[in-house]
XYZ file of C-alpha atoms in Angstrom:
458
model
C 0.200 -0.217 0.116
C 1.232 2.773 -0.762
C 1.346 6.275 0.951
C -1.373 8.295 -0.460
C -3.596 4.547 -0.421
C -3.115 4.884 3.756
C -3.658 7.745 4.344
C -6.909 7.792 2.786
C -7.164 4.554 5.267
C -6.412 6.678 8.715
C -8.892 9.655 7.016
C -11.434 7.057 7.144
C -11.014 5.949 10.595
C -11.112 9.793 11.737
C -14.944 9.410 11.211
C -15.033 6.457 13.521
C -17.074 6.661 16.472
C -14.941 5.108 18.485
C -12.741 7.002 20.287
C -10.031 4.846 20.373
C -9.636 4.840 16.237
C -9.774 8.461 16.057
C -6.645 9.616 18.649
C -4.624 5.508 17.041
C -6.203 7.072 12.991
C -4.553 10.987 14.401
C -1.589 10.007 15.469
C 0.004 8.055 13.106
C -1.676 11.056 10.281
C 0.001 13.568 12.522
C 3.267 12.370 13.288
C 4.732 10.665 10.403
C 2.139 9.939 7.290
C 1.532 14.137 7.513
C 5.071 15.379 8.039
C 6.794 13.131 5.176
C 4.371 13.992 2.340
C 5.653 16.455 -0.560
C 2.787 16.609 -2.364
C -0.947 15.700 -1.658
C -4.134 16.460 -4.189
C -6.271 18.514 -2.860
C -9.004 16.632 -3.192
C -7.310 14.241 0.373
C -6.487 17.368 1.722
C -10.346 18.531 1.577
C -11.140 14.678 3.434
C -8.412 15.222 6.008
C -9.961 18.096 6.475
C -13.480 16.519 7.089
C -11.790 14.503 9.164
C -10.691 16.671 11.655
C -13.345 18.775 11.374
C -15.177 16.473 13.029
C -12.718 15.311 15.396
C -13.133 18.164 16.991
C -16.404 17.981 16.903
C -16.803 15.154 18.737
C -14.233 16.389 21.454
C -15.546 16.739 25.169
C -14.471 18.923 27.832
C -11.916 21.086 27.345
C -8.741 19.889 28.224
C -9.215 17.087 25.385
C -10.529 20.358 23.355
C -7.622 22.541 23.572
C -4.672 19.359 23.529
C -6.438 18.104 20.245
C -6.596 21.929 19.259
C -2.689 22.108 20.041
C -2.093 19.289 17.905
C -3.616 20.478 15.183
C -2.710 24.057 14.187
C 1.083 23.247 15.992
C 1.877 21.245 12.799
C 1.363 24.037 10.638
C 4.930 24.929 11.008
C 6.541 21.841 10.726
C 5.653 21.117 7.267
C 6.943 20.947 3.990
C 6.254 25.295 2.681
C 3.615 24.239 0.130
C 2.000 21.308 2.092
C 1.836 23.813 4.764
C 0.032 26.077 2.303
C -2.040 24.101 0.878
C -3.212 23.294 5.232
C -4.026 26.161 6.255
C -6.221 27.151 2.985
C -8.193 24.247 2.994
C -8.397 24.903 6.748
C -10.377 28.367 6.172
C -12.580 26.396 3.534
C -13.612 23.456 5.962
C -14.420 25.950 7.874
C -16.103 28.028 5.917
C -18.293 24.876 4.722
C -19.080 23.313 7.723
C -19.997 26.873 9.885
C -23.348 27.542 9.141
C -24.166 23.464 10.788
C -21.718 24.615 14.110
C -24.653 25.037 17.201
C -23.753 27.083 19.909
C -22.396 24.646 22.369
C -19.764 23.801 19.846
C -19.333 28.014 19.036
C -15.867 27.820 21.643
C -14.300 25.233 20.620
C -14.138 26.227 17.182
C -13.214 29.868 17.804
C -10.203 29.003 20.054
C -9.531 26.628 16.803
C -9.657 30.491 14.702
C -7.205 31.695 17.264
C -4.958 29.432 17.818
C -4.194 28.713 13.554
C -3.650 32.516 13.282
C -0.961 32.292 15.854
C 0.895 29.851 14.251
C -0.087 31.463 10.901
C 2.337 34.194 12.168
C 4.790 32.068 13.688
C 5.111 30.019 10.826
C 6.051 33.534 8.920
C 8.790 33.798 11.313
C 9.795 30.987 11.272
C 10.653 31.734 7.869
C 12.230 34.891 9.010
C 9.312 37.342 7.673
C 9.784 36.658 4.390
C 8.268 39.890 1.945
C 7.391 37.809 -0.745
C 6.004 34.380 1.614
C 3.982 36.569 3.728
C 2.892 38.282 0.566
C 1.185 34.957 -0.590
C -0.081 33.702 2.291
C -1.679 37.138 3.541
C -3.263 36.538 0.554
C -4.614 33.186 0.762
C -6.367 35.095 4.223
C -7.923 37.678 2.327
C -9.102 35.866 -0.528
C -9.833 32.513 0.951
C -12.863 34.881 3.978
C -12.377 38.883 3.127
C -12.946 38.272 -0.384
C -13.966 35.207 -0.852
C -16.848 34.884 -3.093
C -18.434 31.050 -2.989
C -22.081 31.357 -2.368
C -20.784 29.262 1.952
C -22.204 31.003 4.904
C -19.207 31.601 6.599
C -18.500 34.752 7.682
C -18.772 34.208 10.690
C -14.625 32.706 10.313
C -14.518 35.745 8.169
C -15.602 38.139 12.047
C -14.054 35.856 13.918
C -10.218 36.525 12.103
C -10.789 40.136 11.771
C -11.192 40.046 15.960
C -8.595 37.942 16.657
C -5.756 38.999 14.167
C -3.620 41.648 16.042
C -4.283 40.048 19.166
C -2.067 36.740 18.505
C 0.489 39.266 16.402
C 0.498 41.121 19.224
C 3.328 38.575 20.458
C 5.763 38.953 17.555
C 5.864 42.852 17.777
C 7.445 45.372 17.022
C 8.662 44.247 13.220
C 9.815 46.275 10.549
C 7.803 48.915 8.588
C 7.504 46.647 5.554
C 6.526 43.392 6.874
C 3.424 45.335 8.679
C 2.664 47.080 6.202
C 2.584 43.704 4.447
C 0.278 42.272 7.131
C -1.460 45.133 8.062
C -2.561 47.080 4.192
C -4.450 43.782 3.512
C -6.951 44.822 5.706
C -7.221 48.777 4.868
C -8.029 48.378 1.191
C -10.514 45.344 2.078
C -12.406 47.948 3.711
C -12.678 50.255 0.437
C -13.752 46.789 -0.938
C -15.956 44.763 0.992
C -19.891 45.303 1.102
C -20.386 43.835 4.528
C -21.085 46.192 6.725
C -20.636 43.663 10.294
C -16.966 42.665 9.003
C -16.507 46.799 7.919
C -16.787 47.376 11.811
C -15.397 44.652 13.324
C -12.211 45.637 11.742
C -12.463 49.517 12.441
C -13.205 48.099 15.919
C -10.503 45.309 16.479
C -7.636 47.014 14.531
C -7.639 50.623 13.393
C -9.679 52.220 16.645
C -7.518 49.813 19.232
C -4.266 51.143 17.326
C -5.833 54.899 17.349
C -6.279 54.360 20.519
C -2.845 53.553 21.824
C -1.907 56.683 19.188
C -3.833 58.909 21.519
C -2.191 57.470 25.261
C 1.433 57.395 23.607
C -0.091 61.887 23.119
C -0.402 61.819 25.953
C 2.828 60.392 27.749
C 5.213 62.273 24.775
C 3.301 65.805 26.788
C 3.508 64.565 30.578
C 7.746 63.173 29.486
C 6.836 60.005 30.962
C 9.124 57.123 30.171
C 7.136 54.633 29.060
C 8.375 50.465 28.720
C 9.744 49.673 25.757
C 7.402 46.253 25.158
C 4.217 48.278 26.439
C 0.832 48.250 23.798
C 1.336 51.853 23.815
C 4.957 52.676 22.436
C 4.509 49.419 20.513
C 1.260 50.062 19.040
C 0.721 54.106 19.071
C 4.261 53.778 16.967
C 2.243 51.565 14.302
C -0.521 53.932 14.220
C 1.848 57.134 13.515
C 4.622 55.641 10.742
C 2.176 54.306 8.418
C 0.750 57.425 7.887
C -2.513 55.696 8.183
C -5.386 59.160 7.734
C -3.821 59.791 3.732
C -5.036 55.826 2.808
C -7.825 55.591 4.464
C -8.731 59.225 2.185
C -7.834 57.956 -0.610
C -10.254 54.924 -0.417
C -12.626 56.671 0.464
C -11.940 58.593 -2.743
C -11.902 55.872 -4.861
C -15.333 55.445 -7.830
C -15.405 51.920 -7.551
C -15.960 52.558 -2.695
C -19.334 50.958 -1.724
C -20.860 54.223 -1.113
C -21.806 52.994 2.552
C -18.515 52.644 3.747
C -17.231 56.085 2.505
C -18.577 57.640 6.505
C -16.069 55.263 7.685
C -13.106 55.628 5.955
C -13.633 59.059 5.705
C -14.450 59.281 9.835
C -10.931 56.822 10.248
C -9.404 59.776 7.965
C -10.634 62.458 10.129
C -9.259 61.000 13.641
C -5.679 59.901 12.297
C -4.747 63.244 10.592
C -6.149 64.959 13.656
C -3.514 62.397 16.077
C -0.942 63.085 13.156
C -0.608 66.988 13.193
C -0.756 67.331 16.999
C 2.142 64.707 17.100
C 3.480 67.595 14.306
C 2.944 70.304 16.956
C 5.231 69.200 19.474
C 8.009 68.335 17.107
C 8.196 64.715 17.910
C 9.517 62.505 15.138
C 8.214 58.716 15.918
C 9.926 55.558 14.073
C 9.329 52.403 14.577
C 12.264 50.411 16.908
C 14.634 48.884 15.202
C 14.557 45.370 14.984
C 16.555 42.932 15.641
C 15.776 39.610 16.457
C 19.913 37.120 16.773
C 20.507 39.953 19.781
C 19.593 37.886 22.456
C 21.170 35.127 20.825
C 24.796 36.634 20.688
C 23.999 37.390 24.812
C 23.467 34.184 25.600
C 26.453 32.076 25.537
C 28.776 34.013 26.713
C 26.917 35.187 29.992
C 26.284 31.614 30.985
C 29.548 29.628 30.725
C 30.861 33.288 32.999
C 28.748 32.750 35.774
C 29.787 28.841 35.947
C 32.972 29.311 35.917
C 33.016 32.026 38.144
C 30.837 29.050 40.826
C 33.868 26.979 40.295
C 36.419 28.779 41.163
C 34.889 30.409 44.472
C 33.987 27.583 45.803
C 37.325 25.773 45.423
C 38.920 28.669 46.871
C 36.421 28.016 50.256
C 36.854 24.067 49.731
C 41.130 24.996 50.027
C 40.660 27.503 52.620
C 38.305 25.117 54.868
C 41.813 22.717 55.120
C 44.799 25.041 54.899
C 43.314 26.545 58.461
C 41.121 24.697 59.873
C 42.785 23.557 63.139
C 44.070 28.017 63.707
C 39.957 28.619 62.684
C 39.670 26.556 66.231
C 41.915 27.728 68.160
C 40.772 31.086 67.190
C 37.070 29.700 67.949
C 37.848 28.399 71.653
C 39.751 31.525 72.300
C 36.512 33.950 72.123
C 34.873 31.227 73.769
C 36.878 30.943 76.893
C 36.005 35.313 77.652
C 32.925 34.564 77.472
C 30.205 33.795 80.918
C 30.409 30.041 82.635
C 26.822 29.177 81.703
C 27.796 29.400 78.349
C 30.985 27.656 78.722
C 29.203 24.712 79.987
C 27.486 24.570 76.650
C 30.357 24.406 74.682
C 32.258 21.883 76.147
C 30.228 18.978 74.409
C 30.938 20.613 70.895
C 33.942 20.730 72.142
C 34.485 17.755 73.117
C 33.224 15.843 70.001
C 34.984 18.450 67.630
C 38.309 16.542 68.932
C 36.185 13.012 68.831
C 36.012 13.791 64.994
C 38.756 15.259 64.643
C 40.845 11.712 65.533
C 38.794 10.365 62.677
C 39.585 12.896 59.747
C 36.070 14.398 59.711
C 35.836 18.192 58.328
C 33.760 19.827 60.651
C 31.471 22.650 59.408
C 32.588 26.212 60.810
C 30.115 28.359 61.934
C 32.273 30.944 62.473
C 31.947 34.242 61.064
C 33.259 33.999 57.909
C 34.869 37.613 56.983
C 36.476 38.557 59.742
C 38.283 34.514 58.753
C 38.510 35.001 55.852
C 40.359 38.087 56.601
C 43.463 35.566 57.719
C 43.864 33.089 55.196
C 46.451 35.377 53.823
C 48.267 35.275 56.595
C 48.377 31.580 57.443
C 51.759 29.819 59.406
C 52.820 26.353 59.573
C 52.478 24.713 62.500
C 55.608 23.305 64.645
C 55.812 21.410 67.859
C 57.975 24.199 69.329
C 54.712 26.806 68.270
C 52.124 24.371 69.284
C 54.076 24.281 72.962
C 54.143 28.014 72.835
C 50.761 28.659 72.226
C 48.994 26.158 74.697
C 51.330 27.737 77.585
C 50.346 30.971 76.740
C 46.330 29.665 76.913
C 46.181 28.120 79.801
C 47.969 31.306 81.607
C 45.321 33.278 80.640
C 42.494 30.767 81.610
C 44.100 30.543 84.792
C 44.576 34.604 84.717
C 40.257 34.885 83.726
C 39.491 31.905 86.306
C 37.994 29.649 83.716
C 41.180 27.045 83.840
C 38.698 24.102 83.363
C 37.868 25.450 79.394
C 41.447 25.258 78.858
C 41.474 21.011 77.487
C 39.043 22.104 74.930
C 41.666 25.409 74.106
C 42.472 23.364 71.362
C 42.722 20.805 69.342
C 46.353 18.636 71.277
C 46.508 15.440 71.376
C 48.379 16.087 74.631
C 44.885 17.215 76.170
C 42.743 14.601 77.828
C 38.591 14.726 77.717
C 37.093 18.189 79.485
C 34.633 16.609 81.464
C 37.295 14.420 83.372
C 39.400 17.518 84.299
C 36.648 19.538 85.058
C 34.469 16.844 87.236
C 38.156 16.887 89.719
C 38.467 20.163 90.163
C 34.940 21.010 91.062
C 36.081 18.668 93.241
C 39.303 19.884 94.602
C 37.539 23.287 94.876
C 35.043 22.002 97.160
C 37.035 19.712 99.068
C 39.661 23.130 100.449
C 38.338 23.080 103.487
C 39.020 19.781 104.985
C 42.458 19.230 103.267
C 44.312 21.055 106.800
C 41.836 19.007 109.313
C 42.304 15.625 107.027
C 46.191 15.657 105.466
C 44.820 12.330 103.430
C 42.149 13.449 101.881
C 44.700 16.273 100.917
C 46.939 14.116 99.910
C 44.672 12.374 97.719
C 43.132 15.627 95.664
C 47.001 16.083 95.308
C 47.689 13.406 93.679
C 44.333 13.893 91.289
C 45.582 16.698 90.528
C 49.133 14.985 89.412
C 47.533 13.001 88.020
C 45.920 15.337 84.744
């Protein structure tokens, strides 16, 4: 079975009453069959969209509907370009043909389908770098298949909704160059001078040009008050478009044309007067309004230089911290113990257990976290010295002397992590016992000799 026959078989399954059968065939069509096609006949594409339309028709509950609509619309930029154009044009034809049969309960999901297709229509143009020739071709497909369609299909609701959402879906992709915007917005200007549908005329006026006028007037107020506005604000982006394209002259020319429908002239001349007033107000302020420069490669050039730079700094900083921790461990512990020895007696008792735990873990070569002042300690890292036995002995004698003068000699055992010093708990208890029995030494010489013996052992 060739590709065309396989596709027709899958398309027939889209009309199945079984949901699993429809989903299975839809998955194969969208993931493998349709992207692999370089050419599809017009009849086959119409059959495909007939089946896709009824897949949306049968979709119940909002999450399932939104997921299906995303699948159908997001494939538009992924297809081969000729297939994308054909896929989009037949979508518009199918929607106009089936529109009158859609009941009110199902209308919202088809509104969403049209909106999503307009978004991916613009993303298709963006993928092709807003090529002017392609943009002109696709805008021609859009206008000729909807606004200026000469068929007998009663699908005006499709036209109205496209006019309503066009600028909304284009807005996230702005700003664009003047040439591209002229291709995208120019057809709406020309349509207003040709169509006889009053509702469509009102939709285009209110959802495109009235909105541009509103943003232009707000931009005028901002310029008068000299308030700074963010470059991505609607007032600046859309207001600049309202002033940079000379809409007043275009509407006057359309309204004055012989072929312009008589009922459209009032609307066109009204827009001409409003845009002309806006342009004159800006001219009186002496402000030159021009579209911002579009540079799509700026962000892409900056990202590769920023990411490695921050990563390298973090790695270097972490390596430096590890080296400082391992090289200055003993000196930092001595400083910490010295500060603690000058604190109150109550605080010193609480620190005894922590000091004994640190001694035990240091014998096992375990690096403990440092809870001292990191800023203060980092200032001493550059002046570290190498300890030998004589330096350690002198430091021990000095700390013992200071502790004895302060009256906290029971904490000398935890002042530094030296192997010559025994556990803290035993020393403290025996010396405390010696002080408590000081009065009895004169009366009982045997008790005095025992205390002295214990002190010498310590």
